[in-house]
Structures are given as structure tokens and as C-alpha cells.
Amino acid sequence: MNTLDGDRGEPTRGRGLQAFSAGLRLSLSTPAAILLGSAAGFGALANDAGMSLLNAVFMMGVLFALPAQVVMLDSLARGGSLIAGGLAVALTGVRLLPMTLSMLPLLRRGRLRWRILASHYIAVTAWLEGMRHLPSVAPADRLTTFLGIGTGMFASSLIGTAIGFQLAGSVPASLAAALLFLTPIYFLLSLMAAARQAMDGLAIVIGALLGPVLYLLVPGLDLFLTGIIGGTAAYVLGKKLSAFEAEDDA
């Protein structure tokens, strides 16, 4: 029965299962294939670095963010401590804060424990798919749908890590490294396809130009600052451009 559970605005079990299944179907397509390939690249690199299969899969499950995992892997491979690696990972994780804040308004309904789980799933690909699909989903079903999206991507990442680890001996290191770029390439192409306003295109261009410069100047905070500075500049320039166009039309 498609009714809501009391005053919480939560779907009933039957409706919740339908929403979860819908999210799972959304994830098990191109996004899952992209994550599978990217995770396979990480698994192969983890094997080459001397990490065990269990540790590689555990790292994927706990961090669930390829840049953070590569940073941690590099730190450990160089003989660094877990504390130093953890601090570096924390810096790379700052970039996910704006994504989480922008996603939270769509996930207001539901129990706290499920919203906490959903926040763990907010990485680049899951965030992108969530922002694309959740606005068209009924508010009471959005959290459950996103849990389906996140679970599908999470499972694909774990499976991909295990596959890449086992195939490490037959996969060249250059190919394994190249696979890691599947996710950012997919993210960039998706953003370009979804750009509708001038400020959307400006944000992509400014970010592409600003990112490499900030990486050289402030590594670790480069992605966060690129988003803050580039996004703000794109918003201001986009507003001014819209005002000029409105004056021309008048």
C-alpha cells in the first residue's frame, strides 16, 4: 500500500522497497560500470603496493573515495604513518562537504541512522546521480532511493577492487592508473551535458583553469578552494552576464 508511515513522512515497507529497488536500478548502469573500472584500477595499485586483498577492500569500504584512497595508499607505500595518511585523507575529504550540504535538503525525511548511512555514500558519482534523479522523486521516497543508488555503487566499488587486485599481475601499472581517471572523466562529461545556464559553463571552465594552479600552490586544499573560488566567480559573472542580456532585451 502506498501510504506514509505516521507523521514521519516515511514510506511504508512495501513502498520503501520499491524506492530502494528503483535507486538500485539507476546505479547499476553506466555509473556502476565506471566505478567498477575505477575501483579495479585502485585494486591493482593496492596489490602492487603490497597491500592485502582484505585491506584493499576494507579501505574502499571505509573511505569510499578514490582520491582519498590513493593518497592513503601513497602515504603507506612511502613508509608514512597512519596518522599522517589520515590527516592527508581528511584534507582531500573537505571537497565532499559542499556536496553533502547540497544533498541534505533532498534527504530530510527519514530516520537519522539512514541519513548518516546516506552521507557515507555521498561521493562524486553518487552525488551526481542523486542530484540528477532525486528532484523528480517524491520527497518521502528520496532517502530510500538514494540509499539504493549508493548501495549499488558501493557494491560495484568493492567488487571492482577485488577484481583489480586479483588481476594485478596481468594488468600493466599504467593501465591500472588510467582506470582511476574514469570517474573524473565521467563526472566532467556529465556536468557538461547538464549545463543549462551561463554560470554552469563558466564554473566548468574556471574550475579547469584554476584547479591545476591551486594544486601546485596548496596541494591538499586545491579541490576545496577551486570549488569555493571558482563557483563564487562563476556565480558572480553569470549574474552579471544575465543582467547584461536582460538590458539588451529591454
mmCIF file of C-alpha atoms in Angstrom:
data_model
loop_
_atom_site.group_PDB
_atom_site.id
_atom_site.type_symbol
_atom_site.label_atom_id
_atom_site.label_comp_id
_atom_site.label_asym_id
_atom_site.label_seq_id
_atom_site.Cartn_x
_atom_site.Cartn_y
_atom_site.Cartn_z
ATOM 1 C CA MET A 1 0.000 0.000 0.000
ATOM 2 C CA ASN A 2 1.419 3.393 -0.996
ATOM 3 C CA THR A 3 0.834 5.193 2.274
ATOM 4 C CA LEU A 4 3.158 7.072 4.573
ATOM 5 C CA ASP A 5 4.304 5.845 7.967
ATOM 6 C CA GLY A 6 2.651 8.025 10.573
ATOM 7 C CA ASP A 7 3.899 11.567 10.998
ATOM 8 C CA ARG A 8 7.475 10.861 9.953
ATOM 9 C CA GLY A 9 6.741 11.188 6.252
ATOM 10 C CA GLU A 10 8.472 7.858 5.681
ATOM 11 C CA PRO A 11 7.294 5.343 3.089
ATOM 12 C CA THR A 12 5.832 2.063 4.236
ATOM 13 C CA ARG A 13 7.939 -1.059 3.855
ATOM 14 C CA GLY A 14 6.424 -2.002 0.502
ATOM 15 C CA ARG A 15 6.843 1.452 -0.936
ATOM 16 C CA GLY A 16 10.312 1.733 0.598
ATOM 17 C CA LEU A 17 11.415 -1.460 -1.136
ATOM 18 C CA GLN A 18 10.119 -0.118 -4.429
ATOM 19 C CA ALA A 19 12.038 3.140 -3.975
ATOM 20 C CA PHE A 20 15.214 1.284 -2.959
ATOM 21 C CA SER A 21 14.917 -1.016 -5.994
ATOM 22 C CA ALA A 22 14.417 1.999 -8.268
ATOM 23 C CA GLY A 23 17.594 3.595 -6.906
ATOM 24 C CA LEU A 24 19.478 0.332 -7.284
ATOM 25 C CA ARG A 25 18.440 0.114 -10.939
ATOM 26 C CA LEU A 26 19.598 3.685 -11.520
ATOM 27 C CA SER A 27 23.043 2.891 -10.139
ATOM 28 C CA LEU A 28 23.572 -0.453 -11.871
ATOM 29 C CA SER A 29 24.147 1.018 -15.306
ATOM 30 C CA THR A 30 26.832 3.359 -16.618
ATOM 31 C CA PRO A 31 27.759 4.726 -13.142
ATOM 32 C CA ALA A 32 28.335 1.220 -11.796
ATOM 33 C CA ALA A 33 30.481 0.294 -14.798
ATOM 34 C CA ILE A 34 32.558 3.454 -14.329
ATOM 35 C CA LEU A 35 33.070 2.751 -10.634
ATOM 36 C CA LEU A 36 33.844 -0.906 -11.306
ATOM 37 C CA GLY A 37 36.648 0.063 -13.690
ATOM 38 C CA SER A 38 37.996 2.808 -11.418
ATOM 39 C CA ALA A 39 37.937 0.512 -8.384
ATOM 40 C CA ALA A 40 39.701 -2.192 -10.387
ATOM 41 C CA GLY A 41 42.491 0.289 -11.050
ATOM 42 C CA PHE A 42 42.768 1.001 -7.347
ATOM 43 C CA GLY A 43 42.755 -2.720 -6.523
ATOM 44 C CA ALA A 44 45.634 -3.336 -8.913
ATOM 45 C CA LEU A 45 47.634 -0.443 -7.467
ATOM 46 C CA ALA A 46 46.958 -1.695 -3.941
ATOM 47 C CA ASN A 47 48.330 -5.103 -4.894
ATOM 48 C CA ASP A 48 51.448 -3.528 -6.397
ATOM 49 C CA ALA A 49 51.931 -1.523 -3.199
ATOM 50 C CA GLY A 50 51.993 -4.729 -1.149
ATOM 51 C CA MET A 51 48.595 -4.339 0.476
ATOM 52 C CA SER A 52 46.478 -7.406 1.198
ATOM 53 C CA LEU A 53 43.151 -8.026 -0.526
ATOM 54 C CA LEU A 54 41.285 -7.635 2.754
ATOM 55 C CA ASN A 55 42.933 -4.290 3.497
ATOM 56 C CA ALA A 56 42.298 -3.015 -0.035
ATOM 57 C CA VAL A 57 38.597 -3.874 0.107
ATOM 58 C CA PHE A 58 38.372 -2.516 3.661
ATOM 59 C CA MET A 59 39.926 0.777 2.585
ATOM 60 C CA MET A 60 37.461 1.048 -0.285
ATOM 61 C CA GLY A 61 34.537 0.387 2.039
ATOM 62 C CA VAL A 62 35.624 2.797 4.773
ATOM 63 C CA LEU A 63 36.847 5.711 2.661
ATOM 64 C CA PHE A 64 34.710 5.185 -0.475
ATOM 65 C CA ALA A 65 36.512 7.995 -2.318
ATOM 66 C CA LEU A 66 39.243 7.154 -4.799
ATOM 67 C CA PRO A 67 41.358 10.320 -4.314
ATOM 68 C CA ALA A 68 41.446 9.704 -0.565
ATOM 69 C CA GLN A 69 42.342 6.048 -1.086
ATOM 70 C CA VAL A 70 45.164 6.877 -3.493
ATOM 71 C CA VAL A 71 46.520 9.462 -1.034
ATOM 72 C CA MET A 72 46.429 6.930 1.810
ATOM 73 C CA LEU A 73 47.967 4.218 -0.359
ATOM 74 C CA ASP A 74 50.772 6.543 -1.465
ATOM 75 C CA SER A 75 51.442 7.589 2.126
ATOM 76 C CA LEU A 76 51.650 3.998 3.356
ATOM 77 C CA ALA A 77 53.767 2.899 0.374
ATOM 78 C CA ARG A 78 56.273 5.651 1.203
ATOM 79 C CA GLY A 79 56.521 4.411 4.775
ATOM 80 C CA GLY A 80 54.382 7.139 6.293
ATOM 81 C CA SER A 81 52.349 6.678 9.451
ATOM 82 C CA LEU A 82 48.612 6.068 9.597
ATOM 83 C CA ILE A 83 48.196 9.404 11.380
ATOM 84 C CA ALA A 84 49.924 11.330 8.591
ATOM 85 C CA GLY A 85 47.936 9.441 5.985
ATOM 86 C CA GLY A 86 44.734 10.093 7.909
ATOM 87 C CA LEU A 87 45.395 13.832 8.008
ATOM 88 C CA ALA A 88 46.045 13.876 4.262
ATOM 89 C CA VAL A 89 42.825 11.948 3.666
ATOM 90 C CA ALA A 90 40.921 14.407 5.855
ATOM 91 C CA LEU A 91 42.138 17.277 3.678
ATOM 92 C CA THR A 92 41.024 15.549 0.492
ATOM 93 C CA GLY A 93 37.664 14.801 2.123
ATOM 94 C CA VAL A 94 36.937 18.509 2.596
ATOM 95 C CA ARG A 95 35.860 18.661 -1.050
ATOM 96 C CA LEU A 96 32.902 16.411 -0.244
ATOM 97 C CA LEU A 97 31.452 18.831 2.325
ATOM 98 C CA PRO A 98 29.760 21.131 -0.239
ATOM 99 C CA MET A 99 28.339 18.061 -1.985
ATOM 100 C CA THR A 100 26.915 16.755 1.278
ATOM 101 C CA LEU A 101 25.398 20.121 2.190
ATOM 102 C CA SER A 102 23.770 20.455 -1.230
ATOM 103 C CA MET A 103 22.353 16.932 -0.994
ATOM 104 C CA LEU A 104 20.951 17.152 2.547
ATOM 105 C CA PRO A 105 17.850 19.211 1.633
ATOM 106 C CA LEU A 106 16.777 16.323 -0.594
ATOM 107 C CA LEU A 107 17.252 13.769 2.206
ATOM 108 C CA ARG A 108 15.404 15.455 5.068
ATOM 109 C CA ARG A 109 12.740 12.804 5.514
ATOM 110 C CA GLY A 110 13.721 9.558 7.165
ATOM 111 C CA ARG A 111 15.373 8.211 10.274
ATOM 112 C CA LEU A 112 18.684 9.678 11.388
ATOM 113 C CA ARG A 113 20.588 6.396 11.078
ATOM 114 C CA TRP A 114 19.625 6.089 7.405
ATOM 115 C CA ARG A 115 20.607 9.696 6.715
ATOM 116 C CA ILE A 116 24.005 9.030 8.310
ATOM 117 C CA LEU A 117 24.434 5.991 6.056
ATOM 118 C CA ALA A 118 23.388 8.070 3.054
ATOM 119 C CA SER A 119 26.059 10.666 3.904
ATOM 120 C CA HIS A 120 28.715 7.942 3.670
ATOM 121 C CA TYR A 121 27.565 7.206 0.124
ATOM 122 C CA ILE A 122 27.996 10.831 -0.989
ATOM 123 C CA ALA A 123 30.999 10.657 -3.268
ATOM 124 C CA VAL A 124 31.350 12.241 -6.697
ATOM 125 C CA THR A 125 29.398 9.722 -8.777
ATOM 126 C CA ALA A 126 26.660 9.034 -6.216
ATOM 127 C CA TRP A 127 26.203 12.772 -5.643
ATOM 128 C CA LEU A 128 25.917 13.413 -9.363
ATOM 129 C CA GLU A 129 23.326 10.680 -9.891
ATOM 130 C CA GLY A 130 21.426 11.774 -6.786
ATOM 131 C CA MET A 131 21.229 15.402 -7.896
ATOM 132 C CA ARG A 132 20.097 14.292 -11.335
ATOM 133 C CA HIS A 133 17.324 11.940 -10.263
ATOM 134 C CA LEU A 134 16.124 12.802 -6.741
ATOM 135 C CA PRO A 135 14.341 16.101 -7.559
ATOM 136 C CA SER A 136 11.857 14.131 -9.684
ATOM 137 C CA VAL A 137 11.253 11.571 -6.903
ATOM 138 C CA ALA A 138 8.508 12.014 -4.279
ATOM 139 C CA PRO A 139 10.044 13.667 -1.162
ATOM 140 C CA ALA A 140 9.108 10.711 1.070
ATOM 141 C CA ASP A 141 10.976 8.314 -1.250
ATOM 142 C CA ARG A 142 14.146 10.306 -1.873
ATOM 143 C CA LEU A 143 16.222 8.986 1.022
ATOM 144 C CA THR A 144 15.348 5.362 0.252
ATOM 145 C CA THR A 145 16.005 5.894 -3.456
ATOM 146 C CA PHE A 146 19.403 7.415 -2.731
ATOM 147 C CA LEU A 147 20.241 4.505 -0.430
ATOM 148 C CA GLY A 148 19.552 2.238 -3.399
ATOM 149 C CA ILE A 149 21.822 4.342 -5.620
ATOM 150 C CA GLY A 150 24.570 4.367 -3.009
ATOM 151 C CA THR A 151 24.317 0.654 -2.248
ATOM 152 C CA GLY A 152 24.662 -0.266 -5.926
ATOM 153 C CA MET A 153 27.708 1.938 -6.351
ATOM 154 C CA PHE A 154 29.212 0.788 -3.067
ATOM 155 C CA ALA A 155 28.873 -2.872 -4.075
ATOM 156 C CA SER A 156 30.328 -2.163 -7.537
ATOM 157 C CA SER A 157 33.331 -0.477 -5.938
ATOM 158 C CA LEU A 158 34.015 -3.372 -3.579
ATOM 159 C CA ILE A 159 33.689 -5.932 -6.381
ATOM 160 C CA GLY A 160 35.863 -3.849 -8.705
ATOM 161 C CA THR A 161 38.571 -3.544 -6.047
ATOM 162 C CA ALA A 162 38.657 -7.323 -5.559
ATOM 163 C CA ILE A 163 38.756 -7.968 -9.315
ATOM 164 C CA GLY A 164 41.536 -5.454 -9.905
ATOM 165 C CA PHE A 165 43.541 -6.852 -7.010
ATOM 166 C CA GLN A 166 43.319 -10.400 -8.365
ATOM 167 C CA LEU A 167 44.194 -9.300 -11.912
ATOM 168 C CA ALA A 168 47.071 -7.075 -10.828
ATOM 169 C CA GLY A 169 49.694 -9.394 -12.243
ATOM 170 C CA SER A 170 48.163 -9.271 -15.720
ATOM 171 C CA VAL A 171 47.258 -5.567 -15.766
ATOM 172 C CA PRO A 172 50.042 -3.059 -16.571
ATOM 173 C CA ALA A 173 50.556 -0.422 -13.891
ATOM 174 C CA SER A 174 49.915 2.330 -16.458
ATOM 175 C CA LEU A 175 46.520 0.832 -17.300
ATOM 176 C CA ALA A 176 45.631 0.495 -13.635
ATOM 177 C CA ALA A 177 46.481 4.165 -13.117
ATOM 178 C CA ALA A 178 44.496 5.162 -16.201
ATOM 179 C CA LEU A 179 41.403 3.368 -14.893
ATOM 180 C CA LEU A 180 41.371 5.721 -11.912
ATOM 181 C CA PHE A 181 40.575 8.587 -14.279
ATOM 182 C CA LEU A 182 37.300 7.041 -15.448
ATOM 183 C CA THR A 183 35.336 8.609 -12.590
ATOM 184 C CA PRO A 184 36.561 12.223 -13.014
ATOM 185 C CA ILE A 185 36.122 11.975 -16.798
ATOM 186 C CA TYR A 186 32.566 10.708 -16.363
ATOM 187 C CA PHE A 187 31.906 13.451 -13.827
ATOM 188 C CA LEU A 188 33.206 16.172 -16.161
ATOM 189 C CA LEU A 189 31.220 14.932 -19.162
ATOM 190 C CA SER A 190 28.062 14.660 -17.059
ATOM 191 C CA LEU A 191 28.498 18.214 -15.783
ATOM 192 C CA MET A 192 28.969 19.490 -19.342
ATOM 193 C CA ALA A 193 25.854 17.660 -20.507
ATOM 194 C CA ALA A 194 23.826 19.027 -17.593
ATOM 195 C CA ALA A 195 24.994 22.644 -18.019
ATOM 196 C CA ARG A 196 21.956 24.800 -18.809
ATOM 197 C CA GLN A 197 22.935 28.303 -17.710
ATOM 198 C CA ALA A 198 25.910 30.532 -18.453
ATOM 199 C CA MET A 199 27.198 30.196 -14.894
ATOM 200 C CA ASP A 200 27.249 26.393 -15.282
ATOM 201 C CA GLY A 201 29.640 26.613 -18.219
ATOM 202 C CA LEU A 202 31.675 29.313 -16.505
ATOM 203 C CA ALA A 203 32.076 27.137 -13.415
ATOM 204 C CA ILE A 204 33.444 24.271 -15.504
ATOM 205 C CA VAL A 205 35.886 26.492 -17.421
ATOM 206 C CA ILE A 206 37.090 28.426 -14.366
ATOM 207 C CA GLY A 207 37.480 25.215 -12.379
ATOM 208 C CA ALA A 208 39.509 23.594 -15.163
ATOM 209 C CA LEU A 209 41.849 26.586 -15.301
ATOM 210 C CA LEU A 210 42.086 27.200 -11.565
ATOM 211 C CA GLY A 211 42.458 23.593 -10.404
ATOM 212 C CA PRO A 212 45.997 22.904 -11.708
ATOM 213 C CA VAL A 213 47.273 26.238 -10.374
ATOM 214 C CA LEU A 214 45.915 25.651 -6.873
ATOM 215 C CA TYR A 215 47.214 22.075 -6.927
ATOM 216 C CA LEU A 216 50.735 23.473 -7.282
ATOM 217 C CA LEU A 217 50.194 26.211 -4.709
ATOM 218 C CA VAL A 218 48.165 24.461 -1.995
ATOM 219 C CA PRO A 219 48.092 20.686 -2.559
ATOM 220 C CA GLY A 220 45.524 19.052 -0.332
ATOM 221 C CA LEU A 221 43.213 22.064 -0.332
ATOM 222 C CA ASP A 222 43.234 22.571 -4.093
ATOM 223 C CA LEU A 223 39.879 20.921 -4.840
ATOM 224 C CA PHE A 224 38.116 22.650 -1.973
ATOM 225 C CA LEU A 225 39.468 26.092 -2.884
ATOM 226 C CA THR A 226 38.810 25.515 -6.578
ATOM 227 C CA GLY A 227 35.175 24.827 -5.791
ATOM 228 C CA ILE A 228 34.797 27.816 -3.464
ATOM 229 C CA ILE A 229 36.672 30.362 -5.589
ATOM 230 C CA GLY A 230 35.623 29.034 -8.987
ATOM 231 C CA GLY A 231 31.997 28.545 -8.002
ATOM 232 C CA THR A 232 31.741 32.029 -6.492
ATOM 233 C CA ALA A 233 33.390 33.642 -9.516
ATOM 234 C CA ALA A 234 31.121 31.734 -11.907
ATOM 235 C CA TYR A 235 28.041 32.783 -9.924
ATOM 236 C CA VAL A 236 29.007 36.484 -9.908
ATOM 237 C CA LEU A 237 29.989 36.516 -13.589
ATOM 238 C CA GLY A 238 26.877 34.549 -14.538
ATOM 239 C CA LYS A 239 24.630 37.035 -12.711
ATOM 240 C CA LYS A 240 26.329 39.970 -14.449
ATOM 241 C CA LEU A 241 26.021 38.258 -17.826
ATOM 242 C CA SER A 242 22.325 37.616 -17.220
ATOM 243 C CA ALA A 243 21.854 41.283 -16.245
ATOM 244 C CA PHE A 244 23.567 42.470 -19.443
ATOM 245 C CA GLU A 245 21.390 40.166 -21.535
ATOM 246 C CA ALA A 246 18.270 41.446 -19.766
ATOM 247 C CA GLU A 247 19.288 45.067 -20.502
ATOM 248 C CA ASP A 248 19.879 44.218 -24.168
ATOM 249 C CA ASP A 249 16.479 42.578 -24.432
ATOM 250 C CA ALA A 250 14.860 45.611 -22.830
#
